PDB file of C-alpha atoms in Angstrom:
ATOM      1  CA  MET A 298      29.829  40.731 -53.866  1.00  0.00           C
ATOM      2  CA  SER A 299      31.804  37.771 -51.170  1.00  0.00           C
ATOM      3  CA  ASP A 300      33.655  34.817 -52.253  1.00  0.00           C
ATOM      4  CA  LYS A 301      32.233  32.514 -49.987  1.00  0.00           C
ATOM      5  CA  LYS A 302      29.487  30.387 -51.501  1.00  0.00           C
ATOM      6  CA  PHE A 303      25.929  30.914 -49.404  1.00  0.00           C
ATOM      7  CA  THR A 304      23.486  27.423 -50.045  1.00  0.00           C
ATOM      8  CA  VAL A 305      19.737  28.046 -49.498  1.00  0.00           C
ATOM      9  CA  LEU A 306      20.747  25.966 -46.066  1.00  0.00           C
ATOM     10  CA  ASP A 307      23.065  28.893 -44.458  1.00  0.00           C
ATOM     11  CA  LEU A 308      19.952  30.702 -45.068  1.00  0.00           C
ATOM     12  CA  LEU A 309      18.156  28.566 -42.698  1.00  0.00           C
ATOM     13  CA  GLU A 310      21.342  28.308 -40.071  1.00  0.00           C
ATOM     14  CA  LEU A 311      21.714  31.843 -39.821  1.00  0.00           C
ATOM     15  CA  ASP A 312      21.588  32.569 -36.213  1.00  0.00           C
ATOM     16  CA  LEU A 313      19.663  36.361 -36.147  1.00  0.00           C
ATOM     17  CA  PRO A 314      19.116  38.677 -33.605  1.00  0.00           C
ATOM     18  CA  GLY A 315      15.280  39.204 -32.301  1.00  0.00           C
ATOM     19  CA  HIS A 316      14.764  42.492 -35.011  1.00  0.00           C
ATOM     20  CA  ASP A 317      16.724  40.685 -38.008  1.00  0.00           C
ATOM     21  CA  ALA A 318      15.429  36.881 -37.577  1.00  0.00           C
ATOM     22  CA  LEU A 319      13.903  35.169 -40.812  1.00  0.00           C
ATOM     23  CA  GLU A 320      12.006  32.738 -38.973  1.00  0.00           C
ATOM     24  CA  LEU A 321      12.388  30.714 -41.625  1.00  0.00           C
ATOM     25  CA  ARG A 322      11.585  27.067 -41.833  1.00  0.00           C
ATOM     26  CA  CYS A 323      11.864  24.322 -45.226  1.00  0.00           C
ATOM     27  CA  ILE A 324       8.371  22.634 -46.044  1.00  0.00           C
ATOM     28  CA  GLY A 325       9.530  20.951 -49.219  1.00  0.00           C
ATOM     29  CA  GLY A 326      12.375  20.986 -51.382  1.00  0.00           C
ATOM     30  CA  ARG A 327      15.122  19.540 -49.185  1.00  0.00           C
ATOM     31  CA  ARG A 328      16.945  18.081 -51.542  1.00  0.00           C
ATOM     32  CA  GLY A 329      18.095  21.410 -52.769  1.00  0.00           C
ATOM     33  CA  LEU A 330      18.776  22.710 -50.183  1.00  0.00           C
ATOM     34  CA  PRO A 331      22.636  23.306 -50.575  1.00  0.00           C
ATOM     35  CA  ARG A 332      21.766  25.224 -53.696  1.00  0.00           C
ATOM     36  CA  GLU A 333      24.064  28.275 -54.018  1.00  0.00           C
ATOM     37  CA  ILE A 334      22.536  31.758 -53.864  1.00  0.00           C
ATOM     38  CA  SER A 335      24.084  34.286 -56.004  1.00  0.00           C
ATOM     39  CA  ILE A 336      22.100  36.887 -56.177  1.00  0.00           C
ATOM     40  CA  PRO A 337      21.125  39.553 -53.389  1.00  0.00           C
ATOM     41  CA  ASP A 338      18.066  40.361 -53.911  1.00  0.00           C
ATOM     42  CA  ILE A 339      14.364  38.889 -54.140  1.00  0.00           C
ATOM     43  CA  ASN A 340      11.929  38.915 -57.107  1.00  0.00           C
ATOM     44  CA  ARG A 341       8.334  38.325 -56.865  1.00  0.00           C
ATOM     45  CA  PRO A 342       6.887  36.104 -59.189  1.00  0.00           C
ATOM     46  CA  GLY A 343       3.942  36.774 -60.265  1.00  0.00           C
ATOM     47  CA  LEU A 344       4.220  37.884 -63.784  1.00  0.00           C
ATOM     48  CA  ALA A 345       6.217  34.452 -64.972  1.00  0.00           C
ATOM     49  CA  LEU A 346       3.265  32.359 -62.962  1.00  0.00           C
ATOM     50  CA  SER A 347       1.194  34.589 -65.623  1.00  0.00           C
ATOM     51  CA  GLY A 348       3.762  33.215 -68.462  1.00  0.00           C
ATOM     52  CA  PHE A 349       5.933  35.849 -68.821  1.00  0.00           C
ATOM     53  CA  PHE A 350       9.166  34.967 -69.112  1.00  0.00           C
ATOM     54  CA  ASP A 351      10.650  37.396 -71.021  1.00  0.00           C
ATOM     55  CA  ALA A 352      13.870  38.979 -68.359  1.00  0.00           C
ATOM     56  CA  PHE A 353      12.821  36.544 -65.080  1.00  0.00           C
ATOM     57  CA  ALA A 354      15.177  36.647 -62.678  1.00  0.00           C
ATOM     58  CA  PHE A 355      15.307  33.375 -61.853  1.00  0.00           C
ATOM     59  CA  LYS A 356      18.709  33.870 -59.940  1.00  0.00           C
ATOM     60  CA  ARG A 357      17.546  35.416 -57.063  1.00  0.00           C
ATOM     61  CA  VAL A 358      15.224  34.135 -53.896  1.00  0.00           C
ATOM     62  CA  GLN A 359      11.850  34.041 -55.301  1.00  0.00           C
ATOM     63  CA  LEU A 360       8.976  35.574 -52.710  1.00  0.00           C
ATOM     64  CA  PHE A 361       5.461  34.616 -52.746  1.00  0.00           C
ATOM     65  CA  GLY A 362       3.503  37.238 -51.200  1.00  0.00           C
ATOM     66  CA  ARG A 363      -0.758  37.248 -50.708  1.00  0.00           C
ATOM     67  CA  GLY A 364      -0.853  38.150 -54.169  1.00  0.00           C
ATOM     68  CA  GLU A 365       1.151  35.272 -55.352  1.00  0.00           C
ATOM     69  CA  ALA A 366      -0.749  32.996 -53.451  1.00  0.00           C
ATOM     70  CA  ALA A 367      -4.093  33.755 -55.029  1.00  0.00           C
ATOM     71  CA  TYR A 368      -3.097  33.765 -58.000  1.00  0.00           C
ATOM     72  CA  LEU A 369      -1.557  30.233 -57.605  1.00  0.00           C
ATOM     73  CA  GLN A 370      -4.835  29.198 -55.982  1.00  0.00           C
ATOM     74  CA  LYS A 371      -6.584  30.437 -59.632  1.00  0.00           C
ATOM     75  CA  LEU A 372      -4.376  27.843 -61.189  1.00  0.00           C
ATOM     76  CA  HIS A 373      -5.020  25.107 -58.860  1.00  0.00           C
ATOM     77  CA  ASP A 374      -9.418  25.934 -59.806  1.00  0.00           C
ATOM     78  CA  GLU A 375      -8.590  26.117 -62.963  1.00  0.00           C
ATOM     79  CA  ASN A 376      -6.369  23.474 -63.204  1.00  0.00           C
ATOM     80  CA  LYS A 377      -3.754  25.498 -65.153  1.00  0.00           C
ATOM     81  CA  ASN A 378      -0.202  24.182 -64.530  1.00  0.00           C
ATOM     82  CA  ASP A 379       1.742  25.301 -67.841  1.00  0.00           C
ATOM     83  CA  ASN A 380       3.459  28.554 -66.293  1.00  0.00           C
ATOM     84  CA  LEU A 381       4.492  26.725 -62.780  1.00  0.00           C
ATOM     85  CA  LYS A 382       6.176  24.043 -65.124  1.00  0.00           C
ATOM     86  CA  ALA A 383       7.901  26.666 -67.160  1.00  0.00           C
ATOM     87  CA  LEU A 384       8.755  27.824 -63.682  1.00  0.00           C
ATOM     88  CA  PHE A 385      10.686  25.408 -62.354  1.00  0.00           C
ATOM     89  CA  SER A 386      12.259  24.821 -65.645  1.00  0.00           C
ATOM     90  CA  TYR A 387      14.611  27.884 -64.200  1.00  0.00           C
ATOM     91  CA  LYS A 388      16.783  26.588 -61.697  1.00  0.00           C
ATOM     92  CA  ILE A 389      15.745  29.062 -59.180  1.00  0.00           C
ATOM     93  CA  PRO A 390      17.540  29.126 -55.566  1.00  0.00           C
ATOM     94  CA  CYS A 391      14.478  28.826 -53.535  1.00  0.00           C
ATOM     95  CA  CYS A 392      10.985  30.005 -52.914  1.00  0.00           C
ATOM     96  CA  VAL A 393       9.707  31.770 -49.788  1.00  0.00           C
ATOM     97  CA  PHE A 394       6.091  31.721 -48.597  1.00  0.00           C
ATOM     98  CA  SER A 395       5.067  34.744 -46.456  1.00  0.00           C
ATOM     99  CA  ASN A 396       2.620  35.071 -43.839  1.00  0.00           C
ATOM    100  CA  ASN A 397       2.722  31.326 -42.943  1.00  0.00           C
ATOM    101  CA  ARG A 398       0.982  30.788 -46.953  1.00  0.00           C
ATOM    102  CA  GLU A 399       0.934  27.070 -48.435  1.00  0.00           C
ATOM    103  CA  PRO A 400       1.787  26.329 -52.055  1.00  0.00           C
ATOM    104  CA  THR A 401      -0.931  24.208 -53.658  1.00  0.00           C
ATOM    105  CA  GLN A 402      -0.427  20.485 -53.947  1.00  0.00           C
ATOM    106  CA  GLU A 403       0.425  20.848 -57.652  1.00  0.00           C
ATOM    107  CA  PHE A 404       3.334  23.694 -57.119  1.00  0.00           C
ATOM    108  CA  PHE A 405       4.626  21.116 -54.009  1.00  0.00           C
ATOM    109  CA  GLN A 406       4.931  18.372 -56.693  1.00  0.00           C
ATOM    110  CA  LEU A 407       6.733  20.329 -59.189  1.00  0.00           C
ATOM    111  CA  ALA A 408       9.300  22.034 -56.139  1.00  0.00           C
ATOM    112  CA  GLU A 409       9.998  18.631 -55.427  1.00  0.00           C
ATOM    113  CA  GLU A 410      10.622  17.237 -58.889  1.00  0.00           C
ATOM    114  CA  ALA A 411      13.286  19.760 -59.317  1.00  0.00           C
ATOM    115  CA  CYS A 412      14.562  19.695 -55.964  1.00  0.00           C
ATOM    116  CA  CYS A 413      13.394  23.183 -55.661  1.00  0.00           C
ATOM    117  CA  PRO A 414      13.878  24.084 -51.806  1.00  0.00           C
ATOM    118  CA  LEU A 415      10.555  25.893 -50.422  1.00  0.00           C
ATOM    119  CA  LEU A 416      10.525  27.528 -47.143  1.00  0.00           C
ATOM    120  CA  GLN A 417       8.035  29.578 -44.815  1.00  0.00           C
ATOM    121  CA  THR A 418       7.889  32.080 -42.680  1.00  0.00           C
ATOM    122  CA  SER A 419       5.320  33.705 -40.354  1.00  0.00           C
ATOM    123  CA  LEU A 420       6.631  37.295 -41.603  1.00  0.00           C
ATOM    124  CA  ASP A 421       4.054  39.446 -43.349  1.00  0.00           C
ATOM    125  CA  THR A 422       5.512  40.226 -47.151  1.00  0.00           C
ATOM    126  CA  THR A 423       6.715  44.067 -46.365  1.00  0.00           C
ATOM    127  CA  ASP A 424       8.910  42.825 -42.863  1.00  0.00           C
ATOM    128  CA  PHE A 425      10.660  40.155 -44.219  1.00  0.00           C
ATOM    129  CA  SER A 426      11.399  41.696 -47.661  1.00  0.00           C
ATOM    130  CA  THR A 427      13.288  44.714 -45.254  1.00  0.00           C
ATOM    131  CA  ARG A 428      15.060  42.122 -43.182  1.00  0.00           C
ATOM    132  CA  LEU A 429      16.056  39.807 -45.565  1.00  0.00           C
ATOM    133  CA  ILE A 430      17.702  42.772 -48.271  1.00  0.00           C
ATOM    134  CA  ARG A 431      20.002  44.046 -44.811  1.00  0.00           C
ATOM    135  CA  VAL A 432      20.668  40.228 -44.216  1.00  0.00           C
ATOM    136  CA  PHE A 433      22.269  40.139 -47.563  1.00  0.00           C
ATOM    137  CA  SER A 434      23.509  43.128 -47.500  1.00  0.00           C
ATOM    138  CA  ASN A 435      26.103  41.817 -43.987  1.00  0.00           C
ATOM    139  CA  ILE A 436      26.548  38.916 -45.877  1.00  0.00           C
ATOM    140  CA  PHE A 437      27.217  39.892 -50.063  1.00  0.00           C
ATOM    141  CA  ALA A 438      29.480  42.606 -48.513  1.00  0.00           C
ATOM    142  CA  PRO A 439      33.250  43.610 -49.711  1.00  0.00           C
ATOM    143  CA  LYS A 440      35.273  42.801 -47.005  1.00  0.00           C
ATOM    144  CA  LYS A 441      38.964  42.482 -46.151  1.00  0.00           C
ATOM    145  CA  THR A 442      41.372  43.178 -43.159  1.00  0.00           C
ATOM    146  CA  VAL A 443      43.643  45.356 -42.051  1.00  0.00           C
ATOM    147  CA  HIS A 444      46.286  46.061 -39.556  1.00  0.00           C
ATOM    148  CA  GLY A 445      45.071  48.080 -37.059  1.00  0.00           C
ATOM    149  CA  VAL A 446      42.983  48.970 -33.783  1.00  0.00           C
ATOM    150  CA  LEU A 447      39.821  50.121 -33.918  1.00  0.00           C
ATOM    151  CA  VAL A 448      38.069  51.773 -31.345  1.00  0.00           C
ATOM    152  CA  GLU A 449      35.413  54.117 -30.578  1.00  0.00           C
ATOM    153  CA  VAL A 450      35.835  57.817 -28.926  1.00  0.00           C
ATOM    154  CA  TYR A 451      33.066  60.508 -28.711  1.00  0.00           C
ATOM    155  CA  GLY A 452      31.187  58.037 -30.500  1.00  0.00           C
ATOM    156  CA  VAL A 453      33.405  57.768 -33.468  1.00  0.00           C
ATOM    157  CA  GLY A 454      34.699  54.744 -35.411  1.00  0.00           C
ATOM    158  CA  ILE A 455      38.435  55.822 -35.695  1.00  0.00           C
ATOM    159  CA  LEU A 456      40.911  53.149 -37.308  1.00  0.00           C
ATOM    160  CA  LEU A 457      44.527  53.336 -35.676  1.00  0.00           C
ATOM    161  CA  THR A 458      47.082  52.375 -37.937  1.00  0.00           C
ATOM    162  CA  GLY A 459      51.141  52.067 -38.234  1.00  0.00           C
ATOM    163  CA  HIS A 460      53.791  50.300 -38.465  1.00  0.00           C
ATOM    164  CA  SER A 461      54.235  47.269 -35.280  1.00  0.00           C
ATOM    165  CA  GLY A 462      55.473  48.867 -32.600  1.00  0.00           C
ATOM    166  CA  VAL A 463      54.644  52.234 -32.840  1.00  0.00           C
ATOM    167  CA  GLY A 464      52.360  52.065 -29.555  1.00  0.00           C
ATOM    168  CA  LYS A 465      48.712  51.341 -31.598  1.00  0.00           C
ATOM    169  CA  SER A 466      47.369  48.736 -28.846  1.00  0.00           C
ATOM    170  CA  GLU A 467      48.504  51.100 -25.733  1.00  0.00           C
ATOM    171  CA  THR A 468      47.313  53.810 -26.992  1.00  0.00           C
ATOM    172  CA  ALA A 469      43.967  52.132 -28.030  1.00  0.00           C
ATOM    173  CA  LEU A 470      44.529  51.007 -23.914  1.00  0.00           C
ATOM    174  CA  GLU A 471      44.732  54.972 -22.373  1.00  0.00           C
ATOM    175  CA  LEU A 472      41.484  55.753 -24.573  1.00  0.00           C
ATOM    176  CA  VAL A 473      39.978  53.041 -22.527  1.00  0.00           C
ATOM    177  CA  GLU A 474      41.048  54.160 -19.686  1.00  0.00           C
ATOM    178  CA  ARG A 475      39.645  57.326 -20.416  1.00  0.00           C
ATOM    179  CA  GLY A 476      36.024  55.868 -20.937  1.00  0.00           C
ATOM    180  CA  HIS A 477      35.629  54.925 -24.395  1.00  0.00           C
ATOM    181  CA  ARG A 478      35.523  51.827 -26.151  1.00  0.00           C
ATOM    182  CA  LEU A 479      37.490  49.206 -27.565  1.00  0.00           C
ATOM    183  CA  VAL A 480      36.317  46.934 -30.873  1.00  0.00           C
ATOM    184  CA  ALA A 481      38.919  45.696 -32.314  1.00  0.00           C
ATOM    185  CA  ASP A 482      42.794  44.479 -31.882  1.00  0.00           C
ATOM    186  CA  ASP A 483      45.767  44.168 -33.992  1.00  0.00           C
ATOM    187  CA  ILE A 484      43.038  42.368 -37.135  1.00  0.00           C
ATOM    188  CA  VAL A 485      40.887  44.103 -38.532  1.00  0.00           C
ATOM    189  CA  GLU A 486      37.928  42.789 -39.875  1.00  0.00           C
ATOM    190  CA  VAL A 487      36.251  45.698 -42.628  1.00  0.00           C
ATOM    191  CA  ARG A 488      33.313  45.985 -44.557  1.00  0.00           C
ATOM    192  CA  CYS A 489      31.455  47.815 -47.040  1.00  0.00           C
ATOM    193  CA  VAL A 490      27.455  48.046 -47.283  1.00  0.00           C
ATOM    194  CA  ASN A 491      25.071  49.574 -49.102  1.00  0.00           C
ATOM    195  CA  GLY A 492      28.205  51.218 -51.202  1.00  0.00           C
ATOM    196  CA  ASN A 493      29.275  53.370 -49.054  1.00  0.00           C
ATOM    197  CA  VAL A 494      29.563  52.493 -45.491  1.00  0.00           C
ATOM    198  CA  VAL A 495      32.728  50.917 -43.515  1.00  0.00           C
ATOM    199  CA  LEU A 496      32.452  48.698 -41.012  1.00  0.00           C
ATOM    200  CA  GLY A 497      34.890  47.564 -38.616  1.00  0.00           C
ATOM    201  CA  ARG A 498      34.911  44.290 -36.630  1.00  0.00           C
ATOM    202  CA  GLY A 499      37.572  42.177 -34.950  1.00  0.00           C
ATOM    203  CA  ALA A 500      38.110  39.095 -37.895  1.00  0.00           C
ATOM    204  CA  ASN A 501      37.957  36.363 -34.726  1.00  0.00           C
ATOM    205  CA  ALA A 502      34.932  37.349 -32.421  1.00  0.00           C
ATOM    206  CA  LEU A 503      36.826  34.777 -29.483  1.00  0.00           C
ATOM    207  CA  ILE A 504      40.092  37.234 -29.649  1.00  0.00           C
ATOM    208  CA  SER A 505      38.596  39.830 -30.479  1.00  0.00           C
ATOM    209  CA  HIS A 506      38.689  42.126 -27.255  1.00  0.00           C
ATOM    210  CA  HIS A 507      42.044  41.316 -26.244  1.00  0.00           C
ATOM    211  CA  MET A 508      44.833  43.179 -26.714  1.00  0.00           C
ATOM    212  CA  GLU A 509      48.483  42.278 -26.558  1.00  0.00           C
ATOM    213  CA  ILE A 510      50.894  44.629 -24.895  1.00  0.00           C
ATOM    214  CA  ARG A 511      54.334  44.077 -25.127  1.00  0.00           C
ATOM    215  CA  GLY A 512      55.881  43.568 -21.495  1.00  0.00           C
ATOM    216  CA  LEU A 513      52.529  43.187 -20.433  1.00  0.00           C
ATOM    217  CA  GLY A 514      50.651  40.270 -22.900  1.00  0.00           C
ATOM    218  CA  ILE A 515      47.866  39.352 -23.963  1.00  0.00           C
ATOM    219  CA  ILE A 516      44.763  40.995 -21.187  1.00  0.00           C
ATOM    220  CA  ASN A 517      41.228  40.495 -21.504  1.00  0.00           C
ATOM    221  CA  VAL A 518      39.649  44.312 -22.315  1.00  0.00           C
ATOM    222  CA  SER A 519      36.036  43.312 -21.065  1.00  0.00           C
ATOM    223  CA  GLN A 520      36.838  41.455 -17.955  1.00  0.00           C
ATOM    224  CA  LEU A 521      39.307  44.241 -17.307  1.00  0.00           C
ATOM    225  CA  TYR A 522      37.103  47.397 -17.929  1.00  0.00           C
ATOM    226  CA  GLY A 523      33.549  45.467 -18.035  1.00  0.00           C
ATOM    227  CA  VAL A 524      31.616  45.310 -20.700  1.00  0.00           C
ATOM    228  CA  GLY A 525      30.778  48.546 -21.461  1.00  0.00           C
ATOM    229  CA  ALA A 526      34.096  49.216 -22.347  1.00  0.00           C
ATOM    230  CA  ILE A 527      33.774  46.859 -25.561  1.00  0.00           C
ATOM    231  CA  ARG A 528      31.700  46.709 -28.787  1.00  0.00           C
ATOM    232  CA  ASP A 529      31.087  44.081 -31.798  1.00  0.00           C
ATOM    233  CA  GLN A 530      30.959  46.378 -34.530  1.00  0.00           C
ATOM    234  CA  LYS A 531      31.362  50.614 -35.728  1.00  0.00           C
ATOM    235  CA  GLU A 532      31.266  51.605 -38.773  1.00  0.00           C
ATOM    236  CA  ILE A 533      35.192  53.015 -39.929  1.00  0.00           C
ATOM    237  CA  GLN A 534      34.654  57.578 -39.868  1.00  0.00           C
ATOM    238  CA  LEU A 535      38.064  58.120 -39.458  1.00  0.00           C
ATOM    239  CA  VAL A 536      41.733  56.712 -39.466  1.00  0.00           C
ATOM    240  CA  VAL A 537      44.029  57.994 -37.374  1.00  0.00           C
ATOM    241  CA  GLN A 538      48.329  56.895 -38.860  1.00  0.00           C
ATOM    242  CA  LEU A 539      50.511  56.902 -36.018  1.00  0.00           C
ATOM    243  CA  GLU A 540      54.357  57.053 -37.202  1.00  0.00           C
ATOM    244  CA  GLU A 541      57.512  58.029 -36.031  1.00  0.00           C
ATOM    245  CA  TRP A 542      58.526  61.075 -35.889  1.00  0.00           C
ATOM    246  CA  ASP A 543      60.463  62.586 -38.623  1.00  0.00           C
ATOM    247  CA  SER A 544      62.012  66.079 -38.363  1.00  0.00           C
ATOM    248  CA  GLY A 545      62.527  66.327 -42.303  1.00  0.00           C
ATOM    249  CA  LYS A 546      58.808  65.710 -43.295  1.00  0.00           C
ATOM    250  CA  VAL A 547      56.662  68.747 -43.189  1.00  0.00           C
ATOM    251  CA  TYR A 548      53.460  67.749 -40.994  1.00  0.00           C
ATOM    252  CA  ASP A 549      49.684  69.659 -41.687  1.00  0.00           C
ATOM    253  CA  ARG A 550      49.568  72.470 -38.990  1.00  0.00           C
ATOM    254  CA  LEU A 551      46.119  74.098 -40.107  1.00  0.00           C
ATOM    255  CA  GLY A 552      43.941  71.300 -40.951  1.00  0.00           C
ATOM    256  CA  VAL A 553      42.506  73.049 -44.159  1.00  0.00           C
ATOM    257  CA  ASP A 554      43.665  70.552 -46.553  1.00  0.00           C
ATOM    258  CA  GLN A 555      41.834  67.073 -45.561  1.00  0.00           C
ATOM    259  CA  LYS A 556      43.024  63.522 -46.225  1.00  0.00           C
ATOM    260  CA  TYR A 557      41.190  60.276 -47.414  1.00  0.00           C
ATOM    261  CA  MET A 558      41.678  57.345 -47.421  1.00  0.00           C
ATOM    262  CA  ASP A 559      39.801  54.456 -49.955  1.00  0.00           C
ATOM    263  CA  ILE A 560      38.535  51.926 -48.320  1.00  0.00           C
ATOM    264  CA  LEU A 561      37.129  49.238 -50.036  1.00  0.00           C
ATOM    265  CA  GLY A 562      36.230  51.800 -52.502  1.00  0.00           C
ATOM    266  CA  VAL A 563      34.661  54.391 -50.045  1.00  0.00           C
ATOM    267  CA  LYS A 564      36.995  57.464 -48.894  1.00  0.00           C
ATOM    268  CA  VAL A 565      36.604  57.774 -44.909  1.00  0.00           C
ATOM    269  CA  PRO A 566      38.662  60.826 -43.462  1.00  0.00           C
ATOM    270  CA  ALA A 567      42.715  60.267 -42.634  1.00  0.00           C
ATOM    271  CA  ILE A 568      45.092  62.468 -40.456  1.00  0.00           C
ATOM    272  CA  ASP A 569      48.416  61.600 -39.754  1.00  0.00           C
ATOM    273  CA  ILE A 570      49.846  62.319 -35.984  1.00  0.00           C
ATOM    274  CA  PRO A 571      53.502  61.759 -35.626  1.00  0.00           C
ATOM    275  CA  VAL A 572      54.896  60.170 -32.165  1.00  0.00           C
ATOM    276  CA  ARG A 573      57.352  61.603 -29.985  1.00  0.00           C
ATOM    277  CA  PRO A 574      58.517  61.521 -26.075  1.00  0.00           C
ATOM    278  CA  GLY A 575      56.470  63.398 -24.392  1.00  0.00           C
ATOM    279  CA  ARG A 576      53.693  63.785 -27.029  1.00  0.00           C
ATOM    280  CA  ASN A 577      49.655  63.284 -24.884  1.00  0.00           C
ATOM    281  CA  LEU A 578      48.106  60.850 -28.411  1.00  0.00           C
ATOM    282  CA  PRO A 579      44.851  59.760 -26.418  1.00  0.00           C
ATOM    283  CA  ILE A 580      43.736  63.628 -25.700  1.00  0.00           C
ATOM    284  CA  ILE A 581      44.664  64.389 -29.710  1.00  0.00           C
ATOM    285  CA  ILE A 582      43.033  61.083 -30.981  1.00  0.00           C
ATOM    286  CA  GLU A 583      40.483  62.939 -28.018  1.00  0.00           C
ATOM    287  CA  ALA A 584      40.631  66.070 -29.726  1.00  0.00           C
ATOM    288  CA  ALA A 585      40.019  64.500 -33.044  1.00  0.00           C
ATOM    289  CA  ALA A 586      37.163  62.659 -32.816  1.00  0.00           C
ATOM    290  CA  MET A 587      35.330  65.981 -31.389  1.00  0.00           C
ATOM    291  CA  ASN A 588      36.917  67.808 -33.995  1.00  0.00           C
ATOM    292  CA  GLU A 589      35.224  65.173 -36.573  1.00  0.00           C
ATOM    293  CA  ARG A 590      32.359  65.158 -34.922  1.00  0.00           C
ATOM    294  CA  LEU A 591      32.206  68.986 -35.339  1.00  0.00           C
ATOM    295  CA  LYS A 592      32.599  68.893 -39.650  1.00  0.00           C
ATOM    296  CA  LYS A 593      29.534  66.511 -39.635  1.00  0.00           C
ATOM    297  CA  MET A 594      26.973  68.767 -38.182  1.00  0.00           C
ATOM    298  CA  GLY A 595      28.933  71.639 -40.259  1.00  0.00           C
ATOM    299  CA  VAL A 596      31.498  72.701 -38.503  1.00  0.00           C
ATOM    300  CA  ASN A 597      34.766  73.448 -39.354  1.00  0.00           C
ATOM    301  CA  SER A 598      37.424  75.071 -37.512  1.00  0.00           C
ATOM    302  CA  ALA A 599      40.150  75.284 -39.683  1.00  0.00           C
ATOM    303  CA  THR A 600      38.277  76.570 -42.894  1.00  0.00           C
ATOM    304  CA  GLU A 601      36.897  79.173 -40.339  1.00  0.00           C
ATOM    305  CA  PHE A 602      40.200  79.999 -39.461  1.00  0.00           C
ATOM    306  CA  ASN A 603      41.743  80.703 -42.831  1.00  0.00           C
ATOM    307  CA  GLN A 604      39.124  82.873 -43.883  1.00  0.00           C
ATOM    308  CA  ASN A 605      39.005  85.511 -40.622  1.00  0.00           C
ATOM    309  CA  VAL A 606      42.601  85.711 -41.349  1.00  0.00           C
ATOM    310  CA  LEU A 607      41.649  86.516 -44.976  1.00  0.00           C
ATOM    311  CA  LYS A 608      39.173  89.370 -43.969  1.00  0.00           C
ATOM    312  CA  TRP A 609      41.506  90.358 -41.131  1.00  0.00           C
ATOM    313  CA  ILE A 610      44.623  91.116 -44.334  1.00  0.00           C
ATOM    314  CA  GLU A 611      41.193  91.937 -46.404  1.00  0.00           C
ATOM    315  CA  ASN A 612      40.275  95.080 -43.663  1.00  0.00           C
ATOM    316  CA  GLY A 613      44.095  96.210 -43.503  1.00  0.00           C
ATOM    317  CA  GLU A 614      44.253  95.517 -39.189  1.00  0.00           C
ATOM    318  CA  ALA A 615      46.695  93.250 -40.092  1.00  0.00           C
ATOM    319  CA  GLN A 616      48.681  96.174 -42.013  1.00  0.00           C
ATOM    320  CA  SER A 617      48.201  98.829 -39.079  1.00  0.00           C
ATOM    321  CA  ALA A 618      49.244  95.653 -36.686  1.00  0.00           C
ATOM    322  CA  PHE A 619      53.126  95.823 -38.331  1.00  0.00           C
ATOM    323  CA  TYR A 620      52.939  99.701 -39.615  1.00  0.00           C
ATOM    324  CA  GLY A 621      52.417 102.634 -37.515  1.00  0.00           C
ATOM    325  CA  ASN A 622      50.988 106.025 -38.666  1.00  0.00           C
ATOM    326  CA  ASP A 623      54.402 107.490 -38.546  1.00  0.00           C
ATOM    327  CA  ASP A 624      56.526 104.213 -41.429  1.00  0.00           C
ATOM    328  CA  SER A 625      56.749 105.337 -44.612  1.00  0.00           C
ATOM    329  CA  TYR A 626      57.027 103.361 -47.721  1.00  0.00           C
TER     330      TYR A 626
END
């Protein structure tokens, strides 16, 4: 969960695109707008309205749909308010009425006395629930910042990491020149969404599509190469560690053993690429991206090569290739 305090007022002020817009407005209990939303989930308080408060999830946003609104009207007609008073004895973050439904007068008065915000949306209950959970998953997602460059190559999100000056930005610039897209340079904010997806974006939206090229300075990628060369965020599907060539280090030449990097509890495939003069890093990274896509489709070139070599040895073809018919042991 995010360390930042998220309030009902923050929820109202969210500027979301059309497919995520919550269409919320406050219709009462404005004194409670600074209340914190600490649980990124919703609750349908039908049982609480009937008087059953065992395991009542009062810390969640309370959503009133058609059934709850009809039961409120029934309580109003029968002049039964004890359950409503018990409901507002809990410190509820806020109550949301879907489909532009209105609370009863008794409910409104009790909410005002308890300083509980009353919100209203024009969305139906199911649509609002789906959108709110999606919004909460982004807001409350665990996050951190990493030093690197995030690019999209052939649809694969690749995080380039390495020591300062190893050539991350220059490599990313060449990839953009070859038609791929930049997500963020230097500082990348990563978030774990739904527990198994790591999304990356620029830590600062104002400078995320700028790059620092040593000897050249700061450049604006979107202005130089057009809006088709940038992207706001992308799932990190591969980590490429750039490092200076070490003649004493044994580098993987087959690729059979897959390495992973743990990012916020998610294991992301990772590879090490040594840097030395004459190596064309953009082409190597493009090949790594296409190879990663093949793996997602169930095709592992290194594993198939290893299996073919083992079959070749088992069939005796390897022996005949090295020994003639006249050779004896």
